[in-house]
Amino acid sequence: MLDPFGKRAREILKEFENINNFLEIIPTYLDINLALERIIWLKSDVIPGYILNADDLKDLMGFYALLGALAFSPYGFEMELVKEANLRIYLARIERTKNFEELSLSIELAPENEIPQRDLTIIEKRLHSEISPEERDRIALKYKIKLKDFLSLNEGSLKSVYIKNGYVYLTRNQVIELWKKSFERNLERAVNLLYELRDELPQYYLQLYNRLSEIAREHFKKRFEKVEKASAQPLRFDLFPPCIKMALGGVPSGLRNYAITVLLTSFLSYARICPNPPSKNVRIKDCIKDLSIIEKEILPVIIEAGNRCSPPLFEDQPNEIKNIWYHLGFGYTSKPRLEDSGTSTWYFPPNCSKIRANAPQLCKPDKDCKYIKNPLTYYLRKLYLENKKESQGEDRNE
Ligand code: SF4
């Protein structure tokens, strides 16, 4: 199989009706150690032949087993590891093929007569007789893709490509580069989808995630240590999604209870206390040893946002503070104790679709929103990208 998001993969998944069924079946076929072999080879830098030549179903099971594990921590070193190993497995296969039909990209073969000879002479250096046949093959514009599909993957950039009649014409290497972007985007989308299902996934995936995490810790040892040291950092307000920034700025009366009590309370508490809960029924007392983080870092931010509403929320409705504790899982109270956590449900941040249905004014998506389905994953993704950028900068300076 060339692409786990391509046509062949979709055909196989169709036979299982839906992704839940496929994920249910994987544990009966694939032992956790076998699933991890798809990653472990990175240590030796040589992809084993039995992985490269696996049959389509086994290949897809191995890949989806790892995606299922990532549902427990969508943005982290584990995802980076899974992405790196699988990108290399599929790239190795793609590099051996001449047929890109199976890829998830809508690539077409470009008939030669579509590009004026004058342009081909320049781009493909046709008058340069010293160019070897291999090099000539490398620079030939053999493929094309619709301009809108190209732009959606290439972040709007048209640098170094030939465009004609609504199509972008590409060399083989350019197709492969574009496929890498599409693979990364599809992987993120799939993990975000599975994140929503994580409470329904068999235990197998949590166990696989824990093992994967150990391997990632070893593989990214230096970066892991830096992040661990930084894990007690306060919330990064600059990385919050637009809806949360809007709620923080205060909202009008019809939106106040939803924006402050439901959305902000759940988002800030999970983002600060337990950004990657293993399931949705975790309790605050499972994550912290006393209430000081809530009282000193979370509640003041919620109260300030409430005061910025018009009219100010807690002046109008002083009992709403009890409702905040209720949403944090302590029951309807003004005197919470850590041991009471679990009396009510610790509300998880609502998904974007729910926010759009209940408070459409809060959802003003920016370009990063297209990758996620929940404001918390928006924040996790931005934190992950930020940490990655910082560690790459530090590596360059060392
Ligand atoms: S798409 Fe989601 S994260 Fe983005 S603004 Fe809307 S609700 Fe918030």
XYZ file of C-alpha atoms and ligand atoms in Angstrom:
406
model
C 0.000 0.000 0.000
C 1.289 3.430 -0.970
C -0.877 5.685 1.139
C -2.944 4.788 4.244
C -5.351 7.599 3.304
C -5.491 6.751 -0.400
C -8.017 4.889 -2.561
C -6.932 1.343 -1.663
C -7.017 2.138 2.065
C -10.499 3.628 1.755
C -11.707 0.476 -0.025
C -10.418 -1.731 2.799
C -11.938 0.483 5.499
C -15.272 0.372 3.680
C -15.370 -3.405 4.157
C -15.388 -2.822 7.932
C -18.203 -0.242 7.551
C -16.695 2.269 9.918
C -13.468 3.106 11.657
C -14.772 1.957 15.074
C -15.257 -1.583 13.751
C -11.790 -1.593 12.258
C -10.221 -0.416 15.526
C -12.209 -3.063 17.459
C -10.801 -5.832 15.285
C -7.143 -4.777 15.220
C -6.289 -6.035 18.773
C -7.356 -9.579 17.866
C -4.933 -9.641 14.920
C -2.020 -7.521 15.998
C -0.053 -8.020 19.174
C 1.181 -4.789 20.808
C 4.831 -5.765 20.283
C 4.184 -6.303 16.585
C 2.427 -2.938 16.327
C 5.471 -1.278 17.885
C 7.842 -2.840 15.392
C 6.549 -0.296 12.914
C 8.346 2.312 15.023
C 11.226 0.476 16.647
C 13.169 0.083 13.363
C 13.934 3.851 13.526
C 16.685 2.964 15.991
C 18.609 1.029 13.347
C 17.472 3.325 10.540
C 16.660 0.345 8.301
C 13.057 -0.467 7.453
C 12.633 -4.256 7.728
C 11.575 -5.960 4.505
C 8.519 -7.587 6.133
C 7.190 -4.119 6.998
C 7.933 -2.666 3.565
C 6.325 -5.624 1.810
C 3.406 -6.247 4.196
C 0.075 -7.013 2.553
C -2.403 -4.145 2.406
C -4.658 -5.221 5.273
C -1.786 -5.925 7.677
C -0.152 -2.676 6.702
C -3.303 -0.676 7.373
C -3.872 -2.450 10.691
C -0.338 -1.613 11.829
C -0.798 2.009 10.891
C -4.246 2.386 12.468
C -3.161 0.633 15.651
C -0.674 3.462 16.153
C -3.265 6.115 15.281
C -5.614 4.582 17.866
C -2.850 4.904 20.464
C -2.335 8.563 19.535
C -5.976 9.258 20.411
C -4.785 9.371 24.045
C -2.381 12.229 23.379
C -2.950 13.779 19.981
C -0.112 16.279 19.992
C 3.141 15.163 21.449
C 6.366 13.319 20.814
C 4.401 10.134 20.219
C 2.684 11.681 17.210
C 5.983 12.960 15.901
C 7.475 9.489 16.174
C 4.534 7.787 14.462
C 4.607 10.407 11.730
C 8.348 10.067 11.136
C 8.381 6.260 10.987
C 5.309 5.940 8.778
C 6.220 8.772 6.478
C 9.466 6.962 5.772
C 7.771 3.593 5.241
C 5.287 4.999 2.733
C 7.891 7.215 1.065
C 10.135 4.215 0.493
C 7.249 2.535 -1.345
C 6.226 5.651 -3.250
C 9.762 6.177 -4.465
C 9.706 2.718 -6.043
C 6.474 3.319 -7.951
C 5.645 5.138 -11.153
C 1.926 5.110 -10.532
C 0.569 7.815 -8.251
C -3.078 6.886 -8.780
C -3.385 5.230 -5.408
C -2.336 8.357 -3.494
C -4.852 10.505 -1.658
C -3.785 13.429 -3.875
C -5.850 14.039 -7.027
C -2.848 13.862 -9.330
C -3.298 13.381 -13.082
C -0.808 12.589 -15.809
C -0.067 15.766 -17.783
C -0.377 15.334 -21.584
C 2.705 16.909 -23.168
C 0.753 19.057 -25.635
C -0.850 21.060 -22.804
C 2.333 23.005 -22.130
C 3.658 25.299 -24.903
C 6.944 24.063 -26.404
C 8.560 27.423 -25.634
C 7.866 26.935 -21.892
C 8.993 23.306 -21.917
C 12.240 24.313 -23.606
C 12.993 26.646 -20.708
C 11.661 24.635 -17.778
C 12.883 21.226 -18.886
C 16.099 22.657 -20.389
C 15.392 20.805 -23.644
C 18.236 22.435 -25.560
C 20.846 21.412 -22.995
C 22.275 18.293 -24.574
C 24.651 17.677 -21.651
C 21.742 16.755 -19.329
C 21.597 13.039 -18.529
C 18.378 11.033 -19.155
C 17.922 10.603 -15.370
C 18.185 14.334 -14.778
C 15.838 14.976 -17.700
C 13.337 12.624 -16.139
C 13.736 14.390 -12.804
C 12.873 17.821 -14.173
C 10.068 16.738 -16.514
C 6.606 18.176 -15.750
C 4.790 14.872 -15.992
C 1.955 15.447 -13.563
C -0.719 18.007 -12.880
C -3.106 18.866 -10.051
C -5.985 21.336 -9.838
C -4.797 24.726 -8.627
C -7.275 24.822 -5.723
C -6.144 21.380 -4.472
C -2.526 22.447 -4.735
C -3.117 25.689 -2.840
C -4.994 23.991 -0.026
C -1.973 21.776 0.648
C 0.719 24.295 -0.046
C -0.566 27.022 2.295
C -1.343 29.342 -0.606
C 2.213 29.456 -1.960
C 2.836 29.188 -5.706
C 6.601 29.555 -5.551
C 8.580 27.546 -8.143
C 5.627 25.913 -9.910
C 4.309 26.105 -13.455
C 0.600 27.035 -13.705
C -1.685 26.908 -16.724
C -5.476 26.834 -17.191
C -6.297 26.210 -13.508
C -3.709 23.438 -13.107
C -0.309 23.265 -11.455
C 2.209 21.125 -13.390
C 4.656 19.152 -11.293
C 7.764 17.034 -11.482
C 7.851 13.668 -9.771
C 9.743 15.094 -6.796
C 7.268 17.918 -6.431
C 4.429 15.373 -6.325
C 6.240 13.489 -3.570
C 6.809 16.689 -1.578
C 3.144 17.543 -1.922
C 2.155 14.041 -0.825
C 4.219 14.469 2.361
C 2.143 17.523 3.240
C -1.080 15.715 2.497
C 0.031 12.726 4.627
C 0.807 14.977 7.592
C -2.497 16.771 7.299
C -4.479 13.531 6.942
C -2.688 12.033 9.918
C -3.582 15.035 12.075
C -7.193 14.887 10.932
C -7.453 11.175 11.657
C -5.936 11.559 15.125
C -8.330 14.401 15.919
C -11.205 12.210 14.839
C -10.037 9.307 17.003
C -9.499 11.663 19.953
C -13.275 12.024 20.035
C -13.668 8.251 20.224
C -10.984 7.524 22.778
C -13.433 6.634 25.566
C -14.829 3.863 23.375
C -11.494 2.380 22.307
C -10.388 -1.015 23.662
C -7.783 -0.976 26.496
C -5.252 -2.245 23.924
C -4.797 1.287 22.568
C -4.055 2.824 25.963
C -1.488 0.084 26.603
C -0.003 0.668 23.166
C 0.101 4.394 23.855
C 2.006 3.847 27.120
C 4.597 1.712 25.345
C 4.814 4.193 22.496
C 5.372 6.947 25.002
C 8.383 5.100 26.498
C 9.915 4.737 23.030
C 9.235 8.399 22.194
C 10.811 9.460 25.504
C 13.978 7.595 24.538
C 13.965 8.723 20.901
C 13.532 12.423 21.723
C 15.431 12.277 25.010
C 16.939 15.774 24.911
C 13.758 17.491 23.843
C 11.695 15.507 26.351
C 13.850 16.695 29.227
C 13.459 20.332 28.181
C 9.674 20.031 27.941
C 9.437 18.204 31.258
C 11.343 20.992 32.950
C 8.941 23.470 31.395
C 5.760 21.522 32.208
C 4.952 23.669 35.280
C 4.669 26.745 33.078
C 1.604 28.914 33.412
C -1.041 28.862 30.700
C 0.051 30.245 27.320
C -2.732 32.727 26.632
C -1.149 33.691 23.297
C -1.758 30.138 22.015
C -5.460 30.014 22.911
C -8.029 29.587 20.119
C -10.170 32.556 18.994
C -13.308 31.431 20.900
C -11.412 31.294 24.208
C -9.753 34.657 23.578
C -13.192 36.081 22.903
C -14.639 34.602 26.113
C -11.672 36.009 28.065
C -12.451 39.487 26.748
C -15.984 39.381 28.192
C -19.216 38.832 26.261
C -22.752 40.276 26.241
C -25.476 39.020 28.589
C -27.024 36.295 26.377
C -23.657 34.552 26.005
C -22.194 34.992 29.492
C -23.124 31.727 31.143
C -22.088 29.604 28.209
C -18.871 31.503 27.487
C -17.664 31.747 31.099
C -19.166 28.865 33.048
C -19.235 26.196 30.383
C -16.493 27.016 27.881
C -13.850 28.975 29.773
C -14.075 26.922 32.983
C -13.673 23.617 31.191
C -11.009 24.849 28.798
C -8.787 26.577 31.383
C -9.036 23.761 33.908
C -8.146 20.986 31.454
C -5.512 23.083 29.677
C -3.760 23.848 32.991
C -4.384 20.720 35.034
C -4.776 17.816 32.664
C -4.291 18.751 29.003
C -4.168 15.136 27.896
C -6.714 13.226 29.978
C -6.635 9.481 29.292
C -10.458 9.550 29.234
C -13.276 12.020 29.648
C -14.245 10.821 33.139
C -11.053 11.840 34.880
C -11.438 13.781 38.194
C -9.462 16.795 39.322
C -8.187 14.918 42.385
C -6.604 12.384 40.002
C -4.435 15.175 38.589
C -3.492 17.596 41.430
C -2.680 17.350 45.136
C -4.357 20.546 46.377
C -6.629 23.265 45.059
C -4.036 26.052 44.844
C -3.677 25.869 41.026
C -7.421 26.347 40.694
C -7.667 29.062 43.331
C -4.589 31.029 42.259
C -4.351 30.477 38.501
C -7.696 29.403 37.084
C -10.471 30.976 39.158
C -9.055 34.547 39.045
C -8.931 34.364 35.219
C -12.539 33.117 35.084
C -13.707 35.831 37.505
C -11.896 38.580 35.584
C -13.466 37.384 32.318
C -16.866 37.337 34.079
C -16.272 40.915 35.258
C -15.524 41.993 31.692
C -18.947 40.816 30.538
C -21.693 43.340 30.149
C -23.248 43.392 32.607
C -20.555 41.739 34.798
C -21.572 38.110 35.333
C -20.806 37.571 39.014
C -22.296 40.909 40.143
C -25.576 39.921 38.539
C -25.433 36.258 39.493
C -23.150 35.753 42.528
C -24.229 32.103 42.782
C -22.680 31.432 39.398
C -19.394 30.809 41.275
C -21.002 27.691 42.757
C -21.883 26.653 39.237
C -18.205 27.037 38.250
C -17.245 24.563 41.005
C -20.068 22.319 39.814
C -18.556 22.306 36.313
C -15.159 21.527 37.816
C -16.668 18.403 39.380
C -17.050 19.527 43.030
C -20.844 19.703 43.092
C -22.831 22.935 43.505
C -20.828 24.530 46.333
C -18.912 27.603 47.443
C -16.645 25.618 49.795
C -14.981 22.934 47.700
C -12.520 20.384 49.112
C -10.201 18.342 46.935
C -11.731 15.094 48.180
C -15.148 16.242 46.871
C -13.934 16.251 43.272
C -15.968 13.702 41.359
C -19.222 14.737 43.116
C -20.330 16.166 39.782
C -18.788 15.720 36.318
C -15.665 17.698 35.457
C -16.990 19.119 32.200
C -14.760 18.565 29.201
C -14.468 21.509 26.771
C -17.287 21.283 24.237
C -16.426 20.372 20.662
C -16.320 23.124 18.047
C -19.555 21.825 16.482
C -21.353 22.255 19.859
C -19.901 25.741 20.349
C -21.042 26.723 16.887
C -24.547 25.382 17.646
C -24.893 26.954 21.119
C -22.934 30.178 20.778
C -22.114 30.812 17.102
C -20.874 34.343 17.938
C -17.935 32.830 19.819
C -16.598 30.864 16.863
C -14.509 33.033 14.587
C -12.080 30.385 13.278
C -8.542 31.253 12.272
C -6.275 29.212 9.972
C -5.294 26.751 12.722
C -8.900 25.826 13.457
C -9.103 23.747 10.286
C -6.983 21.014 11.857
C -9.004 20.461 15.030
C -12.453 19.637 16.392
C -12.089 20.907 19.944
C -10.581 24.123 21.423
C -8.386 22.046 23.740
C -6.744 20.238 20.824
C -6.200 23.617 19.177
C -4.179 24.610 22.251
C -2.316 21.277 22.421
C -1.396 21.571 18.760
C -0.111 25.119 19.124
C 1.874 24.170 22.243
C 3.382 21.251 20.374
C 4.340 23.412 17.370
C 5.766 26.070 19.675
C 7.891 23.568 21.615
C 9.105 22.086 18.362
C 10.066 25.509 16.997
C 11.896 26.397 20.216
C 13.823 23.148 20.336
C 14.813 23.454 16.659
C 16.069 26.991 17.362
C 18.063 25.771 20.368
C 19.539 22.916 18.324
C 20.731 25.403 15.693
C 22.336 27.586 18.377
C 24.155 24.720 20.090
S -13.282 26.380 15.235
Fe -13.334 25.626 17.331
S -11.441 26.340 18.248
Fe -11.744 27.546 16.394
S -12.842 29.365 17.100
Fe -14.395 27.909 16.446
S -14.951 26.818 18.293
Fe -13.022 27.845 18.718
